PDB file of C-alpha atoms in Angstrom:
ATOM      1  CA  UNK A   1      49.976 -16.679 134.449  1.00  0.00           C
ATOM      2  CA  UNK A   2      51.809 -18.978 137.071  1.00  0.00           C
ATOM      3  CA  UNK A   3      54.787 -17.247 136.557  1.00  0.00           C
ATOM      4  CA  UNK A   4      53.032 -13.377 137.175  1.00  0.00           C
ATOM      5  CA  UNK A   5      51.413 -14.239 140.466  1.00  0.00           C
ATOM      6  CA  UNK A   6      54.895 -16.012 142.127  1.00  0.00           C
ATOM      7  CA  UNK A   7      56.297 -12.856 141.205  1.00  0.00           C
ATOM      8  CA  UNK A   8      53.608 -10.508 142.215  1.00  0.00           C
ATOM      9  CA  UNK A   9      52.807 -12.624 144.863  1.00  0.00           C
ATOM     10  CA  UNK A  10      55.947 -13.662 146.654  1.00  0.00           C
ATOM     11  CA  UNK A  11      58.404 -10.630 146.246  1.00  0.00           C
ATOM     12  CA  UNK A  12      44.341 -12.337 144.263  1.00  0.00           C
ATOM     13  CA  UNK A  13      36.311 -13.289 148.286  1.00  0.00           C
ATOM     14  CA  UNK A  14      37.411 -11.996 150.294  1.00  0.00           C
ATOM     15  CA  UNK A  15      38.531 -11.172 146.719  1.00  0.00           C
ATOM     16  CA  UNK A  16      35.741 -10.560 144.321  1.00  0.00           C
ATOM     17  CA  UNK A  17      33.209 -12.333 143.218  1.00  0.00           C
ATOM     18  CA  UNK A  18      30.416 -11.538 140.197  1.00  0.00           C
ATOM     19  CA  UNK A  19      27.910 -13.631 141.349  1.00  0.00           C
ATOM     20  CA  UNK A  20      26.069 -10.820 143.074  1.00  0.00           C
ATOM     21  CA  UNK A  21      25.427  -9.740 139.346  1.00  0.00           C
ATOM     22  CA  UNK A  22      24.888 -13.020 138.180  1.00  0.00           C
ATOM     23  CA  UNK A  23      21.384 -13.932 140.249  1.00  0.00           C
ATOM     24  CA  UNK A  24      20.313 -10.412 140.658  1.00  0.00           C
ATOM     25  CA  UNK A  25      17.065  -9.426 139.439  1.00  0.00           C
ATOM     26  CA  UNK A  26      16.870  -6.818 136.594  1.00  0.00           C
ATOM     27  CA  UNK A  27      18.746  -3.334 137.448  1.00  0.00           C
ATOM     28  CA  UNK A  28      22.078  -1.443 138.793  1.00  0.00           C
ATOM     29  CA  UNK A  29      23.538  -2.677 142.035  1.00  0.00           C
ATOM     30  CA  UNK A  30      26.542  -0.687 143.304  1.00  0.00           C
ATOM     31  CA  UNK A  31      28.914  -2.199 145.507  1.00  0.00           C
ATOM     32  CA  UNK A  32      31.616  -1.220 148.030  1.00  0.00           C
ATOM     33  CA  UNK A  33      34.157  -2.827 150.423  1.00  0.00           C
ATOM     34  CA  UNK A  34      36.655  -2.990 153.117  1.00  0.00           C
ATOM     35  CA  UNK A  35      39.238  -6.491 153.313  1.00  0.00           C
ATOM     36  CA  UNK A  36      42.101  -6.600 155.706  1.00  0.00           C
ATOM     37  CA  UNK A  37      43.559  -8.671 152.656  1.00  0.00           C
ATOM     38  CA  UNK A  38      42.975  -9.199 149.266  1.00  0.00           C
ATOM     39  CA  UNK A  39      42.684 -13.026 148.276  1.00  0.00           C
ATOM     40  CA  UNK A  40      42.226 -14.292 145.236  1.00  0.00           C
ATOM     41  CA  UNK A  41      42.750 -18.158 144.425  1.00  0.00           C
ATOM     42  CA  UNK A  42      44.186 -17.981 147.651  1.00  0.00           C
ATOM     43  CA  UNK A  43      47.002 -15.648 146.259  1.00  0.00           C
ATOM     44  CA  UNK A  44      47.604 -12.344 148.267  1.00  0.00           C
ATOM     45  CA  UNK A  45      46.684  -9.648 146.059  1.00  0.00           C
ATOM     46  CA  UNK A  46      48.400  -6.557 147.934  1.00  0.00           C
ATOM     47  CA  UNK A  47      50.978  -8.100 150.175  1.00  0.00           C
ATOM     48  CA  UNK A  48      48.841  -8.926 153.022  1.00  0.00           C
ATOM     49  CA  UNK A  49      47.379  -5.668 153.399  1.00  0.00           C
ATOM     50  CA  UNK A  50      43.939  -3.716 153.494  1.00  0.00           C
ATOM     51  CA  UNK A  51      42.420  -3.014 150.096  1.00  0.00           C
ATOM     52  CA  UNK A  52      38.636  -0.900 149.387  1.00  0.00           C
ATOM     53  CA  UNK A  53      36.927  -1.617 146.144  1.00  0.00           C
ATOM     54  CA  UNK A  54      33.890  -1.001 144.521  1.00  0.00           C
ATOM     55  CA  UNK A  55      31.666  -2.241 141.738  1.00  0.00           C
ATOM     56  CA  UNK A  56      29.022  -1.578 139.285  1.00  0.00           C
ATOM     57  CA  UNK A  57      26.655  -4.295 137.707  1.00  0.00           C
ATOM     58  CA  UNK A  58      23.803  -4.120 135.652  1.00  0.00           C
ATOM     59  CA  UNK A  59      21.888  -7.375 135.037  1.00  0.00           C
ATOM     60  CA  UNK A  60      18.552  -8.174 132.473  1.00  0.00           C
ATOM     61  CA  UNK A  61      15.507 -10.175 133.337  1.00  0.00           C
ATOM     62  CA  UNK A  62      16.882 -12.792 130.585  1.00  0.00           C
ATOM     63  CA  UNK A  63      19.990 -13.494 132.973  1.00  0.00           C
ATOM     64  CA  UNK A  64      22.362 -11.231 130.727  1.00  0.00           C
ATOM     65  CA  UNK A  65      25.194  -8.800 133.163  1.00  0.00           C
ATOM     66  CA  UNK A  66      27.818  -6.739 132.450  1.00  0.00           C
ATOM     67  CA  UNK A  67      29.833  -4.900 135.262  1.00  0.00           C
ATOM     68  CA  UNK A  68      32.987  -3.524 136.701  1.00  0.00           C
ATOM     69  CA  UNK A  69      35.130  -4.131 139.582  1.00  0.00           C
ATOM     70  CA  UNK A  70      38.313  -1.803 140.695  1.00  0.00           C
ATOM     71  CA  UNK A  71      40.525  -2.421 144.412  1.00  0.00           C
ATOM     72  CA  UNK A  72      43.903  -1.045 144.988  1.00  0.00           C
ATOM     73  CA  UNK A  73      46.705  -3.960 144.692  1.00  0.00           C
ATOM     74  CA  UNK A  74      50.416  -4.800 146.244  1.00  0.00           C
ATOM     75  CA  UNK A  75      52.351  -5.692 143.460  1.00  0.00           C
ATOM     76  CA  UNK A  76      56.518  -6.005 143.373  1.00  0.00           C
ATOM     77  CA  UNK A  77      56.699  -3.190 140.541  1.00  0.00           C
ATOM     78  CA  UNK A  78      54.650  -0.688 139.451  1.00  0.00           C
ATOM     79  CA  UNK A  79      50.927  -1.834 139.222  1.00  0.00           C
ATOM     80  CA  UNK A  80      48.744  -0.385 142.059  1.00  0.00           C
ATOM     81  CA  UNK A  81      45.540  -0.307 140.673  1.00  0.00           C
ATOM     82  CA  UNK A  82      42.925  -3.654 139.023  1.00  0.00           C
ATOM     83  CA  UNK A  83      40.157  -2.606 137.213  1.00  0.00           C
ATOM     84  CA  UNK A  84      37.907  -5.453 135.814  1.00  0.00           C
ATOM     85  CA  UNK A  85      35.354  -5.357 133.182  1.00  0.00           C
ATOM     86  CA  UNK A  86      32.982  -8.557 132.761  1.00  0.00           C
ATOM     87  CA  UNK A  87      29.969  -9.986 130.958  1.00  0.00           C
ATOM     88  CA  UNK A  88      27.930 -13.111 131.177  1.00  0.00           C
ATOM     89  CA  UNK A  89      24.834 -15.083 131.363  1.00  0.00           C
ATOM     90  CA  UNK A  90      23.786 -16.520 134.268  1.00  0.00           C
ATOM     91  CA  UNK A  91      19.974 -18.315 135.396  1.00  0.00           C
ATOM     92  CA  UNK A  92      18.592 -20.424 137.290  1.00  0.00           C
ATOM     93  CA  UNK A  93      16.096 -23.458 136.584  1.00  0.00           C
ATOM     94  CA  UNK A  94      14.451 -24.949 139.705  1.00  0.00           C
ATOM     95  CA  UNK A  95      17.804 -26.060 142.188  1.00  0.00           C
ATOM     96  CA  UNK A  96      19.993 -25.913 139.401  1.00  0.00           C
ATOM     97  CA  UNK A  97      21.827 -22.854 138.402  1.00  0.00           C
ATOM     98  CA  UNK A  98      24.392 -21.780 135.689  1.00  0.00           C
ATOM     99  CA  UNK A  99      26.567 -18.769 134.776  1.00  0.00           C
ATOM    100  CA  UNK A 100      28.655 -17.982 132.094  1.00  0.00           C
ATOM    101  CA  UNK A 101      30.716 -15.425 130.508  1.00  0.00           C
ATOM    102  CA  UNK A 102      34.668 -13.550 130.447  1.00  0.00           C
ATOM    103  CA  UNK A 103      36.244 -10.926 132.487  1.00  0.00           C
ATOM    104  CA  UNK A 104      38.952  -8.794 131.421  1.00  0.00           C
ATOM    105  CA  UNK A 105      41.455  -8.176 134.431  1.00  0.00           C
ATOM    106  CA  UNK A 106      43.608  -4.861 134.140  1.00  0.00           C
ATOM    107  CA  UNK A 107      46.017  -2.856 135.629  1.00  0.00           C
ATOM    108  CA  UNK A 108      46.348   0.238 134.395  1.00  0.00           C
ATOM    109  CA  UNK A 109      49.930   1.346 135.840  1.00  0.00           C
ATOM    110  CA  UNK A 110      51.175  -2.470 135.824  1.00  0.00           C
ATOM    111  CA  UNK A 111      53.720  -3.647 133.359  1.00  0.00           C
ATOM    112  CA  UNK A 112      52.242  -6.228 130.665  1.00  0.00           C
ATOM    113  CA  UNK A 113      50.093  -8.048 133.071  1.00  0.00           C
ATOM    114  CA  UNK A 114      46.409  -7.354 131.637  1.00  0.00           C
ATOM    115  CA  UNK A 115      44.375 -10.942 130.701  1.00  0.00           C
ATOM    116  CA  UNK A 116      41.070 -11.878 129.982  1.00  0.00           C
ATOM    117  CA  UNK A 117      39.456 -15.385 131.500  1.00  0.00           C
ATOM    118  CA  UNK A 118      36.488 -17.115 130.285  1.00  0.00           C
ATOM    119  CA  UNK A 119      34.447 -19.104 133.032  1.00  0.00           C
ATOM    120  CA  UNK A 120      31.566 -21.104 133.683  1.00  0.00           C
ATOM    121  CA  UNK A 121      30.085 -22.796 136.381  1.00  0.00           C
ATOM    122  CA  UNK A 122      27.387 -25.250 137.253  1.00  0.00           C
ATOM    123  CA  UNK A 123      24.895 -25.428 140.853  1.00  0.00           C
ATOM    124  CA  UNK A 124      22.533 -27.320 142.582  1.00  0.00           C
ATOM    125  CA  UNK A 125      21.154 -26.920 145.740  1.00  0.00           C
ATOM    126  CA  UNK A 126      24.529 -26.095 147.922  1.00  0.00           C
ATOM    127  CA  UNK A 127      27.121 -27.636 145.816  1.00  0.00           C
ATOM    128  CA  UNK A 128      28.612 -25.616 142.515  1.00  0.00           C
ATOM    129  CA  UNK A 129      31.598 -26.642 140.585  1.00  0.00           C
ATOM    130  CA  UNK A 130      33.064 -24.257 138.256  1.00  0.00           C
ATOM    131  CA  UNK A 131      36.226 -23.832 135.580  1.00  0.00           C
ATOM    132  CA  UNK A 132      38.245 -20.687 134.305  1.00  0.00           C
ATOM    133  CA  UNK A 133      40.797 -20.956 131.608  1.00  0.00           C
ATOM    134  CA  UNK A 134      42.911 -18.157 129.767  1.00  0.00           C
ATOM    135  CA  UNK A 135      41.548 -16.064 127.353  1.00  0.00           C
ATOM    136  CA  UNK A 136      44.562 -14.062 126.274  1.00  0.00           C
ATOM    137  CA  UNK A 137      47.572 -12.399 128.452  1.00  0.00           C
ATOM    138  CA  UNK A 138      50.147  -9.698 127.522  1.00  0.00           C
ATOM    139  CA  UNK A 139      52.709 -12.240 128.375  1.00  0.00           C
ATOM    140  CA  UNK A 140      52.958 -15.636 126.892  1.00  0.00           C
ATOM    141  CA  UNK A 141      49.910 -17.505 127.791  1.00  0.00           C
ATOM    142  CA  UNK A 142      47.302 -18.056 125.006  1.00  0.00           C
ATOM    143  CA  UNK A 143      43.834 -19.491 125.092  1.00  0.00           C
ATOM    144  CA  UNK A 144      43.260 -22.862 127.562  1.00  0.00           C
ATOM    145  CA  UNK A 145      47.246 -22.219 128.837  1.00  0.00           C
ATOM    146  CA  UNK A 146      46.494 -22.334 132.317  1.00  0.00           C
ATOM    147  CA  UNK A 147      43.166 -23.453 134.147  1.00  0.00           C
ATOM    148  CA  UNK A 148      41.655 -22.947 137.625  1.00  0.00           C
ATOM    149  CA  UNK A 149      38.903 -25.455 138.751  1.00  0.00           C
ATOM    150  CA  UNK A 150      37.245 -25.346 141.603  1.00  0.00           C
ATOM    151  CA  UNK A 151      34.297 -26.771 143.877  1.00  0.00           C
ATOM    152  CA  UNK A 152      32.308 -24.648 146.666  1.00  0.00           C
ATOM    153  CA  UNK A 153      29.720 -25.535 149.215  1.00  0.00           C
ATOM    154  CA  UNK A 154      27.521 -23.287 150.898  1.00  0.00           C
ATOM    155  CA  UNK A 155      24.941 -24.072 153.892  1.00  0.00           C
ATOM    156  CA  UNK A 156      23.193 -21.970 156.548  1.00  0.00           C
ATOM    157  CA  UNK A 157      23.542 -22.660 159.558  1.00  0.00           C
ATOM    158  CA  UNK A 158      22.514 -21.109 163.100  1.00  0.00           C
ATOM    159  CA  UNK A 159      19.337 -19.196 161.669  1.00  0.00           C
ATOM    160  CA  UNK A 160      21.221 -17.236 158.521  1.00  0.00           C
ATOM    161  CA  UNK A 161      25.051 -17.472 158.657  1.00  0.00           C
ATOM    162  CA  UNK A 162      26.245 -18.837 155.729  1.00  0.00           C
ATOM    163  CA  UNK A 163      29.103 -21.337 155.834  1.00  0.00           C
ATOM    164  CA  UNK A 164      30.986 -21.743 152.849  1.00  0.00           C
ATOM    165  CA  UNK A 165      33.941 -24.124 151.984  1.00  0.00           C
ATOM    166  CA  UNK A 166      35.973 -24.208 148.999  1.00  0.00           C
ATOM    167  CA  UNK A 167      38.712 -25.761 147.351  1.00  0.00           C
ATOM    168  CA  UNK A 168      40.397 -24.944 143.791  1.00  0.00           C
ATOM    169  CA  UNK A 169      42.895 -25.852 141.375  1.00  0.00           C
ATOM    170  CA  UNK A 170      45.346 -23.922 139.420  1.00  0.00           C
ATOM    171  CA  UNK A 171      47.035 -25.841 136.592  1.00  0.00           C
ATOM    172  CA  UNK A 172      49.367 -23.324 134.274  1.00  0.00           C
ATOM    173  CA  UNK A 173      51.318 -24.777 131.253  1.00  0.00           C
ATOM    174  CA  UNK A 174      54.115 -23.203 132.039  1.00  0.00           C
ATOM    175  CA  UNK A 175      54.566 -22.838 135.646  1.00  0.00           C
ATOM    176  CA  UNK A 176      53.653 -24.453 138.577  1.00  0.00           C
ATOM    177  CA  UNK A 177      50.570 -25.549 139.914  1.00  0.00           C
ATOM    178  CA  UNK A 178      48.507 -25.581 143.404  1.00  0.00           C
ATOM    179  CA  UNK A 179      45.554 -26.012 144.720  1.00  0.00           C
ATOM    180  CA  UNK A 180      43.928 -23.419 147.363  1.00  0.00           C
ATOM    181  CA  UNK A 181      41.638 -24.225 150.122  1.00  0.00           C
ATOM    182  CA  UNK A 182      39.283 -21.863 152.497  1.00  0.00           C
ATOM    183  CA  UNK A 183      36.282 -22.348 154.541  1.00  0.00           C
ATOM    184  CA  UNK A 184      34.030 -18.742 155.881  1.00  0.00           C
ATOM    185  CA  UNK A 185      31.341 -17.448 157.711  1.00  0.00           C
ATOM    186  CA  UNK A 186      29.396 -14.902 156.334  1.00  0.00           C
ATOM    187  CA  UNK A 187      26.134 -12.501 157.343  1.00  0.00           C
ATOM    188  CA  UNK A 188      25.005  -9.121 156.327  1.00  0.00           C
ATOM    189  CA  UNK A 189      27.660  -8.446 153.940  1.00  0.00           C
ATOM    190  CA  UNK A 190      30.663  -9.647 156.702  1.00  0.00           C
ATOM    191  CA  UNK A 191      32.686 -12.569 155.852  1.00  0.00           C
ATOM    192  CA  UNK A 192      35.407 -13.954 157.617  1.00  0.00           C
ATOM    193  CA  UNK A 193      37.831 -16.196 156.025  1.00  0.00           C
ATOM    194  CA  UNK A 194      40.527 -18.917 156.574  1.00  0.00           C
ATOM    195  CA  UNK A 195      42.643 -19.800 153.134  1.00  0.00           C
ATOM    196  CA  UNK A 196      45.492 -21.816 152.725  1.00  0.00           C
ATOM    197  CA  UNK A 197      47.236 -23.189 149.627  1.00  0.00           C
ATOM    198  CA  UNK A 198      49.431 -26.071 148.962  1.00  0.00           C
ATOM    199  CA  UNK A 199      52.448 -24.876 147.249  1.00  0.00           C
ATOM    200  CA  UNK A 200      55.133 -23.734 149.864  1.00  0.00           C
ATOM    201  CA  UNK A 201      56.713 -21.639 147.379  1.00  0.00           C
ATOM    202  CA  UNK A 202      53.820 -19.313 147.127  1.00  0.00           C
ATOM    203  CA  UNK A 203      53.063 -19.045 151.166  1.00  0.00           C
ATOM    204  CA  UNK A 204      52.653 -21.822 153.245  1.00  0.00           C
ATOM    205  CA  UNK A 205      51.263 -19.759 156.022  1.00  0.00           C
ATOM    206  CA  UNK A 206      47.147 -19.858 156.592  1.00  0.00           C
ATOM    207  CA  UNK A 207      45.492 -16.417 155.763  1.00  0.00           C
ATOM    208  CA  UNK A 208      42.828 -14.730 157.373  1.00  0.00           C
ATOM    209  CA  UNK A 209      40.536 -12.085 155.983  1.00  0.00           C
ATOM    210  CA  UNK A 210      38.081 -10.536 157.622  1.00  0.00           C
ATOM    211  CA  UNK A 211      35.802  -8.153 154.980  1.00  0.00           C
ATOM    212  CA  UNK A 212      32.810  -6.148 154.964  1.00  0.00           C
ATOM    213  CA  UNK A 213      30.710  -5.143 151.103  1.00  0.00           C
ATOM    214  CA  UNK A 214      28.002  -3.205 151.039  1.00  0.00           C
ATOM    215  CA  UNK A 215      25.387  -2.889 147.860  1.00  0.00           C
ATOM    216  CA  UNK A 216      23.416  -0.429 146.828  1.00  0.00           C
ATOM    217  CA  UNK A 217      20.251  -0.875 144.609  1.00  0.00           C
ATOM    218  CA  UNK A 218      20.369   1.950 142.257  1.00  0.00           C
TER     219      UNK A 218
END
């Protein structure tokens, strides 16, 4: 997997994120959005420039969710287009939270760059730690190849901004390994966004991403 984002990447929220789907109560919530620059992992997604994307989720009172996810991408070749499909389990009990569950990343004009992940991911209060691992890839990474861990903090602050900070790592089994770090501000469905990662090789530069998402109870 290393080796598909140095070269997508140098020659993926602001990205997305399911946990709108995870928490929400029983129903259809539609999403849409606007980024200035699609992050993910702290990864540029579509070469520093704008994407839109929009969602679908549909979530049960027992904590069950399924959903899709599609944005435009910037990849050196031919893929243009990601279209995710995921499904999980995800509840709460008192502070402490959970969520489960594998999403299936695709891109329907790319080259032999589909995968699938499994996650899961822990909470309580403001702190939530989480680990995704390889499911399968149409290249040569198998199950538990390559793993991203990560930590995030959230807290309000100023009435009902949310500040978040995060940091993650990406180990892959046959490539190389960083770590990505960003802190945002967030209210109303704005975020803005200040990433970084630690590899020079990938882009040593600090990224900022301002975005806007907007849901829609169906």
């Amino acid at each position: 997997m290393m080796n598909k984002y140095l070269v997508l990447a140098v020659g993926l929220s602001a990205a997305f994120n399911y946990s709108s789907a995870a928490y929400a109560d029983e129903g259809i919530v539609a999403n849409v959005g606007v980024t200035n620059n699609y992050i993910w992992r702290g990864v540029t997604q579509t070469d520093d420039k704008p994407a839109v994307s929009a969602g679908i989720d549909y979530a049960t009172d027992t904590g069950i969710y399924v959903g899709t996810w599609a944005s435009n991408v910037d990849f050196s070749g031919d893929a243009s287009t990601e279209l995710d499909l995921y499904l999980g389990f995800a509840n709460e009990v008192g502070e402490f939270s959970y969520d489960f569950g594998y999403v299936y990343y695709g891109y329907p004009d790319g080259d032999d760059i589909d995968f699938g992940e499994v996650y899961g991911s822990v909470g309580w209060n403001f702190i939530s730690v989480g680990i995704s691992t390889t499911a399968h890839s149409d290249w040569s990474s198998d199950f538990g190849d390559d793993i991203y861990i990560e930590a995030n903090l959230t807290f309000e602050i100023l009435g009902d901004i949310e500040l978040g900070l995060h940091v993650g790592s990406y180990n892959f089994d046959d490539g190389l390994d960083y770590q990505d770090y960003n802190v945002s501000l967030s209210k109303s469905g704005f975020s803005f966004m200040l990433s970084q990662v630690s590899e020079d090789e990938i882009d040593e530069d600090y990224k900022v991403v301002v975005s806007y998402t907007h849901e829609i109870d169906l």
